[in-house]
Amino acid sequence: MAKPVSIEVWNPNGKYRVVSTKPMPGTRWINLLIEQDCRVEICTQKKTILSVEDIIALIGDKCDGVIGQLTEDWGDALFSALRRAGGTAFSNMAVGYNNVDVNAANKYGVAVGNTPGVLTETTAELAASLSLAAARRIVEADEFMRAGLYDGWLPNLYVGNLLKGQTVGVIGAGRIGSAYARMMVEGFKMNLIYYDLYQSTRLEKFVTAYAEFLKSTGEKPVTWKRAASMDEVLREADVISLHPVLDKTTFHLINKETLSRMKKEAILVNCSRGPVIDEVALVEHLKENPMFRVGLDVFEDEPYMKPGLADMKNAIVVPHIASASKWTREGMATLAALNVLGKIKGYPVWSDPNRVEPFLNENVRPPAASPSIVNAKVLGLPVSKL
């Protein structure tokens, strides 16, 4: 039996009880719930990842909805507990929901929300940051300085890679992959090669237009190419950023064999899903190829890293912070809260989950809709006509 979980309560006399398994950035999400007569309970337990038993204790005997985190195991046990407590709404404070058994949610009639549309630029920016940090060996140089080892300029001290004129490869040219590609092409005048099952016409038009601009100013124009296979990207690109969905076809997409096809001095960046990379194979590749560099925001067995990864000087590792800008994290909290509120109040589901600006404008009341419910069709929820 789990121990009692510490909580912070807002609007204790509210009609609807909404639980958040973690404190979330900002206060707008709290105020939006309170304004609609919700009692908001926020778990303040000093524990990074709550167990299933902890969350069942939080849900208690009466709970209308829960805002959860992607580190939690939302399956049959939690959805049945939520339904027994009278709840019909759950939302991840994340765009991904690999931690959620949607079939179990369907079984108990619980709506599952997520928060797309607010992470695109922020995630792309971190991928670009990791690309630049790896190319110019910034983390290594920072550690060198802090250790007091710098005693004067040297011609070969932390020589890295120039990005201008090199080729950036994107695997998965959806919203985030395309945003990253635009940043690298326009910011560093890199040529683009991308692989995706679907043609990214908007991205191609952007690069074409930018190439024409460069040509008009007397500069060498950038180029783009849609690769016929992922291997083509691996062979040709100097910097490769991964942006695929995670499913059976992309698990260990990057492995010993595919790593061997990349350039010896290539840079690999992953801000998508950890299991896309075979981390054991990556560690071995980093050991054998000291000029190969990697920037990782996600890990195969998060929050853990495979043995040896932390020791690699040619690896930059950060703790899943791709969405960690103030605007984005506060927006995610707002969208998650409105997903839960919308189901509780019987609102329809927003027609386009990637067009979330109306929900994030703090100067106006958000639309009477749930921003994004992934199982709306299965549950037969109406779609907003707003």
Short mmCIF file of C-alpha atoms in Angstrom, two decimals:
data_model
loop_
_atom_site.label_atom_id
_atom_site.label_comp_id
_atom_site.label_asym_id
_atom_site.label_seq_id
_atom_site.Cartn_x
_atom_site.Cartn_y
_atom_site.Cartn_z
CA MET A 1 0.00 0.00 0.00
CA ALA A 2 1.45 3.38 -0.99
CA LYS A 3 2.09 5.98 1.67
CA PRO A 4 -0.11 9.10 1.72
CA VAL A 5 1.02 11.53 -0.97
CA SER A 6 1.63 15.19 -0.12
CA ILE A 7 -0.50 17.68 -2.07
CA GLU A 8 -1.14 21.39 -2.52
CA VAL A 9 -4.82 22.35 -2.84
CA TRP A 10 -6.32 25.25 -4.79
CA ASN A 11 -10.00 26.20 -4.56
CA PRO A 12 -10.85 23.52 -1.95
CA ASN A 13 -14.64 23.96 -2.38
CA GLY A 14 -14.61 23.46 -6.15
CA LYS A 15 -17.24 21.16 -7.66
CA TYR A 16 -14.86 19.13 -9.85
CA ARG A 17 -11.71 17.50 -8.49
CA VAL A 18 -8.71 17.64 -10.84
CA VAL A 19 -5.37 16.14 -9.83
CA SER A 20 -1.97 17.03 -11.27
CA THR A 21 0.69 14.44 -10.56
CA LYS A 22 3.41 17.12 -10.68
CA PRO A 23 3.72 20.87 -10.15
CA MET A 24 3.68 22.45 -13.63
CA PRO A 25 5.12 25.78 -14.85
CA GLY A 26 3.04 28.94 -14.56
CA THR A 27 -0.29 29.57 -12.86
CA ARG A 28 -2.59 30.19 -15.83
CA TRP A 29 -3.50 26.50 -16.03
CA ILE A 30 -4.52 26.55 -12.37
CA ASN A 31 -6.58 29.72 -12.78
CA LEU A 32 -8.39 28.37 -15.85
CA LEU A 33 -9.48 25.30 -13.86
CA ILE A 34 -10.48 27.32 -10.79
CA GLU A 35 -12.58 29.68 -12.93
CA GLN A 36 -14.62 26.65 -14.02
CA ASP A 37 -15.29 25.51 -10.44
CA CYS A 38 -12.50 22.93 -10.18
CA ARG A 39 -10.72 21.95 -7.00
CA VAL A 40 -7.09 21.54 -8.08
CA GLU A 41 -4.79 19.20 -6.19
CA ILE A 42 -1.10 19.22 -7.09
CA CYS A 43 1.18 16.45 -5.92
CA THR A 44 4.22 17.95 -4.16
CA GLN A 45 5.87 14.65 -3.27
CA LYS A 46 9.67 14.89 -3.56
CA LYS A 47 9.82 11.97 -5.95
CA THR A 48 10.79 12.32 -9.62
CA ILE A 49 8.67 9.43 -10.92
CA LEU A 50 5.47 8.45 -9.12
CA SER A 51 4.58 4.76 -8.94
CA VAL A 52 1.21 3.37 -10.00
CA GLU A 53 0.38 2.95 -6.30
CA ASP A 54 1.24 6.60 -5.63
CA ILE A 55 -1.09 7.78 -8.40
CA ILE A 56 -3.92 5.48 -7.27
CA ALA A 57 -3.59 7.07 -3.83
CA LEU A 58 -3.77 10.52 -5.45
CA ILE A 59 -6.89 9.59 -7.43
CA GLY A 60 -8.68 8.43 -4.30
CA ASP A 61 -12.43 7.78 -4.18
CA LYS A 62 -13.58 10.80 -6.20
CA CYS A 63 -11.66 12.32 -9.07
CA ASP A 64 -12.98 13.90 -12.26
CA GLY A 65 -9.70 14.12 -14.16
CA VAL A 66 -5.93 13.79 -13.95
CA ILE A 67 -3.04 15.65 -15.57
CA GLY A 68 -0.08 13.28 -15.76
CA GLN A 69 3.47 13.07 -17.03
CA LEU A 70 5.18 10.94 -19.67
CA THR A 71 7.28 9.20 -17.00
CA GLU A 72 4.18 7.51 -15.57
CA ASP A 73 2.75 4.12 -16.51
CA TRP A 74 -0.83 4.85 -17.51
CA GLY A 75 -2.39 1.46 -18.14
CA ASP A 76 -5.28 -0.69 -16.96
CA ALA A 77 -4.59 -0.22 -13.24
CA LEU A 78 -4.69 3.59 -13.37
CA PHE A 79 -7.53 3.97 -15.85
CA SER A 80 -9.71 1.53 -13.89
CA ALA A 81 -8.93 3.43 -10.67
CA LEU A 82 -9.79 6.74 -12.33
CA ARG A 83 -13.05 5.37 -13.69
CA ARG A 84 -14.02 3.92 -10.28
CA ALA A 85 -13.50 7.41 -8.87
CA GLY A 86 -15.90 8.83 -11.47
CA GLY A 87 -13.21 10.27 -13.73
CA THR A 88 -13.40 10.35 -17.53
CA ALA A 89 -10.47 12.61 -18.42
CA PHE A 90 -6.69 12.23 -18.48
CA SER A 91 -4.06 14.30 -20.25
CA ASN A 92 -0.33 13.86 -20.65
CA MET A 93 1.64 17.08 -20.34
CA ALA A 94 3.48 15.98 -23.50
CA VAL A 95 2.91 15.54 -27.20
CA GLY A 96 3.97 11.89 -27.02
CA TYR A 97 1.96 9.24 -25.23
CA ASN A 98 4.08 6.10 -25.42
CA ASN A 99 3.51 5.76 -21.67
CA VAL A 100 -0.26 5.49 -22.17
CA ASP A 101 -2.21 2.34 -23.00
CA VAL A 102 -4.88 4.01 -25.11
CA ASN A 103 -6.78 0.72 -25.48
CA ALA A 104 -7.10 0.53 -21.69
CA ALA A 105 -8.37 4.11 -21.66
CA ASN A 106 -10.92 3.22 -24.34
CA LYS A 107 -12.03 0.23 -22.29
CA TYR A 108 -12.90 2.46 -19.36
CA GLY A 109 -14.23 5.37 -21.43
CA VAL A 110 -11.47 7.78 -20.44
CA ALA A 111 -10.44 10.54 -22.84
CA VAL A 112 -6.66 10.79 -23.37
CA GLY A 113 -5.26 14.22 -24.10
CA ASN A 114 -1.84 15.34 -25.28
CA THR A 115 -0.22 18.70 -26.09
CA PRO A 116 0.95 19.00 -29.72
CA GLY A 117 1.40 22.24 -31.60
CA VAL A 118 3.32 24.02 -28.87
CA LEU A 119 6.66 22.18 -28.96
CA THR A 120 7.73 22.55 -32.58
CA GLU A 121 10.09 25.53 -32.57
CA THR A 122 11.38 24.87 -29.05
CA THR A 123 12.34 21.28 -29.83
CA ALA A 124 13.89 22.27 -33.16
CA GLU A 125 15.92 24.95 -31.39
CA LEU A 126 17.42 22.42 -28.99
CA ALA A 127 18.30 20.09 -31.88
CA ALA A 128 20.03 23.02 -33.57
CA SER A 129 21.79 23.89 -30.31
CA LEU A 130 23.09 20.34 -29.91
CA SER A 131 24.23 20.35 -33.53
CA LEU A 132 26.25 23.52 -33.03
CA ALA A 133 27.59 22.48 -29.62
CA ALA A 134 28.77 19.15 -31.03
CA ALA A 135 30.26 20.70 -34.18
CA ARG A 136 32.27 23.28 -32.23
CA ARG A 137 33.02 21.03 -29.23
CA ILE A 138 31.60 23.62 -26.86
CA VAL A 139 30.98 21.32 -23.89
CA GLU A 140 34.49 19.85 -24.03
CA ALA A 141 35.99 23.34 -24.23
CA ASP A 142 33.85 24.58 -21.34
CA GLU A 143 35.01 21.70 -19.12
CA PHE A 144 38.63 22.40 -20.13
CA MET A 145 38.31 26.03 -19.05
CA ARG A 146 36.59 25.24 -15.75
CA ALA A 147 39.30 22.71 -14.91
CA GLY A 148 41.90 25.51 -15.13
CA LEU A 149 43.76 23.81 -17.97
CA TYR A 150 43.86 26.74 -20.41
CA ASP A 151 47.28 28.39 -20.44
CA GLY A 152 47.23 30.01 -23.87
CA TRP A 153 46.00 29.83 -27.46
CA LEU A 154 47.09 26.84 -29.52
CA PRO A 155 46.48 26.15 -33.24
CA ASN A 156 44.92 22.71 -32.64
CA LEU A 157 42.98 23.41 -29.46
CA TYR A 158 39.42 22.03 -29.75
CA VAL A 159 39.23 22.25 -33.50
CA GLY A 160 35.71 21.35 -34.61
CA ASN A 161 33.58 21.36 -37.76
CA LEU A 162 32.43 24.32 -39.85
CA LEU A 163 28.72 24.01 -40.64
CA LYS A 164 28.49 26.50 -43.51
CA GLY A 165 28.36 24.72 -46.86
CA GLN A 166 28.06 21.28 -45.27
CA THR A 167 25.04 19.01 -45.63
CA VAL A 168 22.41 18.63 -42.94
CA GLY A 169 20.37 15.43 -43.02
CA VAL A 170 16.90 15.15 -41.55
CA ILE A 171 15.22 11.81 -40.97
CA GLY A 172 11.53 12.55 -40.47
CA ALA A 173 10.55 15.89 -42.01
CA GLY A 174 7.37 16.54 -40.06
CA ARG A 175 6.75 19.78 -38.18
CA ILE A 176 9.80 19.55 -35.90
CA GLY A 177 12.13 18.06 -38.49
CA SER A 178 11.17 20.74 -41.01
CA ALA A 179 11.58 23.54 -38.45
CA TYR A 180 15.05 22.23 -37.61
CA ALA A 181 15.96 21.99 -41.29
CA ARG A 182 14.90 25.61 -41.90
CA MET A 183 17.03 26.78 -38.95
CA MET A 184 20.12 24.96 -40.19
CA VAL A 185 19.68 25.98 -43.83
CA GLU A 186 18.98 29.64 -43.17
CA GLY A 187 21.14 29.99 -40.07
CA PHE A 188 24.27 28.27 -41.37
CA LYS A 189 23.75 28.10 -45.16
CA MET A 190 23.79 24.30 -45.08
CA ASN A 191 22.55 22.14 -47.92
CA LEU A 192 19.66 19.81 -47.10
CA ILE A 193 19.00 16.15 -47.67
CA TYR A 194 15.93 14.65 -46.04
CA TYR A 195 14.14 11.33 -45.87
CA ASP A 196 10.46 10.98 -45.13
CA LEU A 197 7.69 8.72 -46.36
CA TYR A 198 5.86 11.85 -47.44
CA GLN A 199 7.14 14.72 -49.54
CA SER A 200 7.69 17.92 -47.56
CA THR A 201 6.60 20.41 -50.21
CA ARG A 202 6.63 23.44 -47.89
CA LEU A 203 10.19 22.70 -46.78
CA GLU A 204 11.35 22.26 -50.37
CA LYS A 205 9.76 25.57 -51.36
CA PHE A 206 11.42 27.31 -48.41
CA VAL A 207 14.90 26.07 -49.33
CA THR A 208 14.32 26.88 -53.00
CA ALA A 209 13.27 30.45 -52.13
CA TYR A 210 16.24 30.90 -49.82
CA ALA A 211 18.58 29.63 -52.53
CA GLU A 212 17.17 32.23 -54.93
CA PHE A 213 17.73 34.94 -52.31
CA LEU A 214 21.36 33.90 -51.83
CA LYS A 215 21.87 33.81 -55.58
CA SER A 216 20.44 37.34 -55.91
CA THR A 217 23.01 38.63 -53.40
CA GLY A 218 25.92 36.98 -55.14
CA GLU A 219 26.29 34.12 -52.68
CA LYS A 220 26.43 30.42 -53.43
CA PRO A 221 22.86 29.05 -53.27
CA VAL A 222 21.95 26.19 -50.96
CA THR A 223 20.50 22.97 -52.33
CA TRP A 224 17.96 20.39 -51.22
CA LYS A 225 17.30 16.76 -52.06
CA ARG A 226 14.65 14.30 -50.98
CA ALA A 227 16.49 11.02 -50.44
CA ALA A 228 15.12 7.78 -51.81
CA SER A 229 16.23 5.95 -48.67
CA MET A 230 17.47 6.63 -45.17
CA ASP A 231 20.84 5.13 -46.13
CA GLU A 232 21.31 7.92 -48.64
CA VAL A 233 21.01 10.48 -45.83
CA LEU A 234 23.40 8.52 -43.60
CA ARG A 235 26.05 8.36 -46.33
CA GLU A 236 25.85 11.97 -47.53
CA ALA A 237 25.06 14.15 -44.51
CA ASP A 238 27.62 15.79 -42.23
CA VAL A 239 25.02 16.45 -39.53
CA ILE A 240 22.04 14.15 -39.07
CA SER A 241 19.05 14.91 -36.87
CA LEU A 242 16.46 12.26 -36.04
CA HIS A 243 12.76 13.19 -36.00
CA PRO A 244 10.78 9.98 -36.65
CA VAL A 245 7.84 8.64 -34.69
CA LEU A 246 8.65 5.69 -32.44
CA ASP A 247 7.07 2.42 -33.53
CA LYS A 248 8.18 -1.10 -34.42
CA THR A 249 9.73 0.10 -37.67
CA THR A 250 11.88 2.80 -36.04
CA PHE A 251 13.02 0.96 -32.90
CA HIS A 252 16.84 0.86 -33.10
CA LEU A 253 16.66 2.65 -36.43
CA ILE A 254 20.21 3.71 -35.66
CA ASN A 255 22.26 0.61 -34.86
CA LYS A 256 25.73 -0.84 -35.47
CA GLU A 257 25.05 -1.35 -39.16
CA THR A 258 23.53 2.07 -39.86
CA LEU A 259 26.18 3.86 -37.79
CA SER A 260 28.86 2.26 -39.96
CA ARG A 261 27.36 3.94 -43.03
CA MET A 262 27.80 7.44 -41.63
CA LYS A 263 30.85 9.64 -42.17
CA LYS A 264 33.65 9.19 -39.63
CA GLU A 265 33.34 12.83 -38.53
CA ALA A 266 29.56 13.05 -38.72
CA ILE A 267 27.35 14.51 -36.01
CA LEU A 268 24.21 12.68 -34.89
CA VAL A 269 21.44 14.44 -32.95
CA ASN A 270 18.38 12.90 -31.32
CA CYS A 271 15.59 14.94 -29.75
CA SER A 272 12.83 12.50 -30.76
CA ARG A 273 12.58 9.21 -28.83
CA GLY A 274 15.41 7.39 -27.08
CA PRO A 275 14.77 3.84 -28.40
CA VAL A 276 15.28 5.06 -31.97
CA ILE A 277 19.00 4.55 -31.21
CA ASP A 278 20.65 1.33 -30.09
CA GLU A 279 22.60 2.99 -27.29
CA VAL A 280 25.00 0.09 -26.71
CA ALA A 281 26.02 0.17 -30.38
CA LEU A 282 26.34 3.96 -30.19
CA VAL A 283 28.77 3.78 -27.25
CA GLU A 284 30.96 1.35 -29.15
CA HIS A 285 30.86 3.55 -32.25
CA LEU A 286 31.87 6.62 -30.21
CA LYS A 287 34.81 4.70 -28.72
CA GLU A 288 36.03 3.51 -32.11
CA ASN A 289 35.48 6.87 -33.86
CA PRO A 290 36.67 9.73 -31.62
CA MET A 291 35.82 12.39 -34.23
CA PHE A 292 32.22 11.16 -34.52
CA ARG A 293 30.05 13.23 -32.22
CA VAL A 294 26.54 12.95 -30.86
CA GLY A 295 24.02 15.20 -29.09
CA LEU A 296 21.28 13.40 -27.16
CA ASP A 297 18.22 14.75 -25.37
CA VAL A 298 16.50 11.36 -24.98
CA PHE A 299 17.72 7.90 -24.00
CA GLU A 300 16.82 4.30 -24.62
CA ASP A 301 16.12 3.44 -20.97
CA GLU A 302 15.36 6.92 -19.69
CA PRO A 303 16.26 8.22 -17.16
CA TYR A 304 19.27 5.90 -17.35
CA MET A 305 22.11 5.89 -19.85
CA LYS A 306 23.78 2.75 -21.14
CA PRO A 307 27.16 2.02 -19.52
CA GLY A 308 29.99 4.06 -20.96
CA LEU A 309 27.93 6.82 -22.56
CA ALA A 310 28.54 9.34 -19.77
CA ASP A 311 32.31 8.81 -20.12
CA MET A 312 32.43 9.71 -23.80
CA LYS A 313 33.92 13.14 -24.47
CA ASN A 314 32.40 13.08 -27.97
CA ALA A 315 28.86 12.83 -26.58
CA ILE A 316 26.73 15.73 -25.36
CA VAL A 317 23.91 14.52 -23.13
CA VAL A 318 21.09 16.65 -21.71
CA PRO A 319 18.11 15.54 -19.56
CA HIS A 320 15.11 15.59 -21.96
CA ILE A 321 14.86 19.38 -22.11
CA ALA A 322 13.82 19.85 -25.75
CA SER A 323 10.52 21.43 -24.72
CA ALA A 324 12.03 23.30 -21.77
CA SER A 325 11.44 26.90 -22.74
CA LYS A 326 9.24 28.89 -20.40
CA TRP A 327 6.64 29.66 -23.08
CA THR A 328 6.40 26.07 -24.25
CA ARG A 329 6.23 24.41 -20.84
CA GLU A 330 3.59 26.87 -19.61
CA GLY A 331 1.70 26.29 -22.85
CA MET A 332 1.87 22.52 -22.38
CA ALA A 333 0.47 22.87 -18.86
CA THR A 334 -2.36 25.05 -20.16
CA LEU A 335 -3.26 22.65 -22.98
CA ALA A 336 -3.19 19.61 -20.67
CA ALA A 337 -5.46 21.36 -18.17
CA LEU A 338 -7.88 22.42 -20.91
CA ASN A 339 -7.98 18.86 -22.27
CA VAL A 340 -9.17 17.62 -18.89
CA LEU A 341 -11.50 20.57 -18.32
CA GLY A 342 -13.08 20.19 -21.75
CA LYS A 343 -14.02 16.56 -21.12
CA ILE A 344 -15.37 17.33 -17.65
CA LYS A 345 -17.54 20.15 -19.00
CA GLY A 346 -18.71 18.22 -22.05
CA TYR A 347 -17.01 20.49 -24.58
CA PRO A 348 -16.30 19.24 -28.11
CA VAL A 349 -12.78 18.45 -29.32
CA TRP A 350 -10.82 21.11 -31.21
CA SER A 351 -10.72 20.32 -34.93
CA ASP A 352 -6.97 20.92 -35.44
CA PRO A 353 -4.74 19.93 -32.49
CA ASN A 354 -1.72 21.60 -34.09
CA ARG A 355 -3.42 25.02 -34.28
CA VAL A 356 -3.36 25.87 -30.60
CA GLU A 357 -2.76 29.64 -30.62
CA PRO A 358 -6.35 30.46 -29.54
CA PHE A 359 -5.78 28.47 -26.34
CA LEU A 360 -2.49 30.18 -25.53
CA ASN A 361 -3.53 33.83 -25.92
CA GLU A 362 -3.64 35.06 -22.33
CA ASN A 363 -5.65 38.15 -23.25
CA VAL A 364 -8.78 36.26 -24.25
CA ARG A 365 -10.79 33.36 -22.86
CA PRO A 366 -9.77 30.09 -24.51
CA PRO A 367 -12.25 28.34 -26.82
CA ALA A 368 -14.79 26.02 -25.20
CA ALA A 369 -13.10 22.88 -26.52
CA SER A 370 -10.54 20.24 -25.60
CA PRO A 371 -7.37 21.13 -27.58
CA SER A 372 -6.31 17.53 -28.36
CA ILE A 373 -7.92 14.17 -27.46
CA VAL A 374 -6.14 11.28 -29.17
CA ASN A 375 -8.99 8.76 -28.75
CA ALA A 376 -11.82 11.16 -29.52
CA LYS A 377 -13.05 9.17 -32.51
CA VAL A 378 -13.15 5.88 -30.61
CA LEU A 379 -15.08 7.50 -27.76
CA GLY A 380 -17.45 9.21 -30.19
CA LEU A 381 -16.66 12.71 -28.91
CA PRO A 382 -18.05 15.61 -30.97
CA VAL A 383 -15.71 17.86 -32.93
CA SER A 384 -15.80 21.62 -32.43
CA LYS A 385 -17.13 23.76 -35.27
CA LEU A 386 -15.33 26.85 -33.93
#
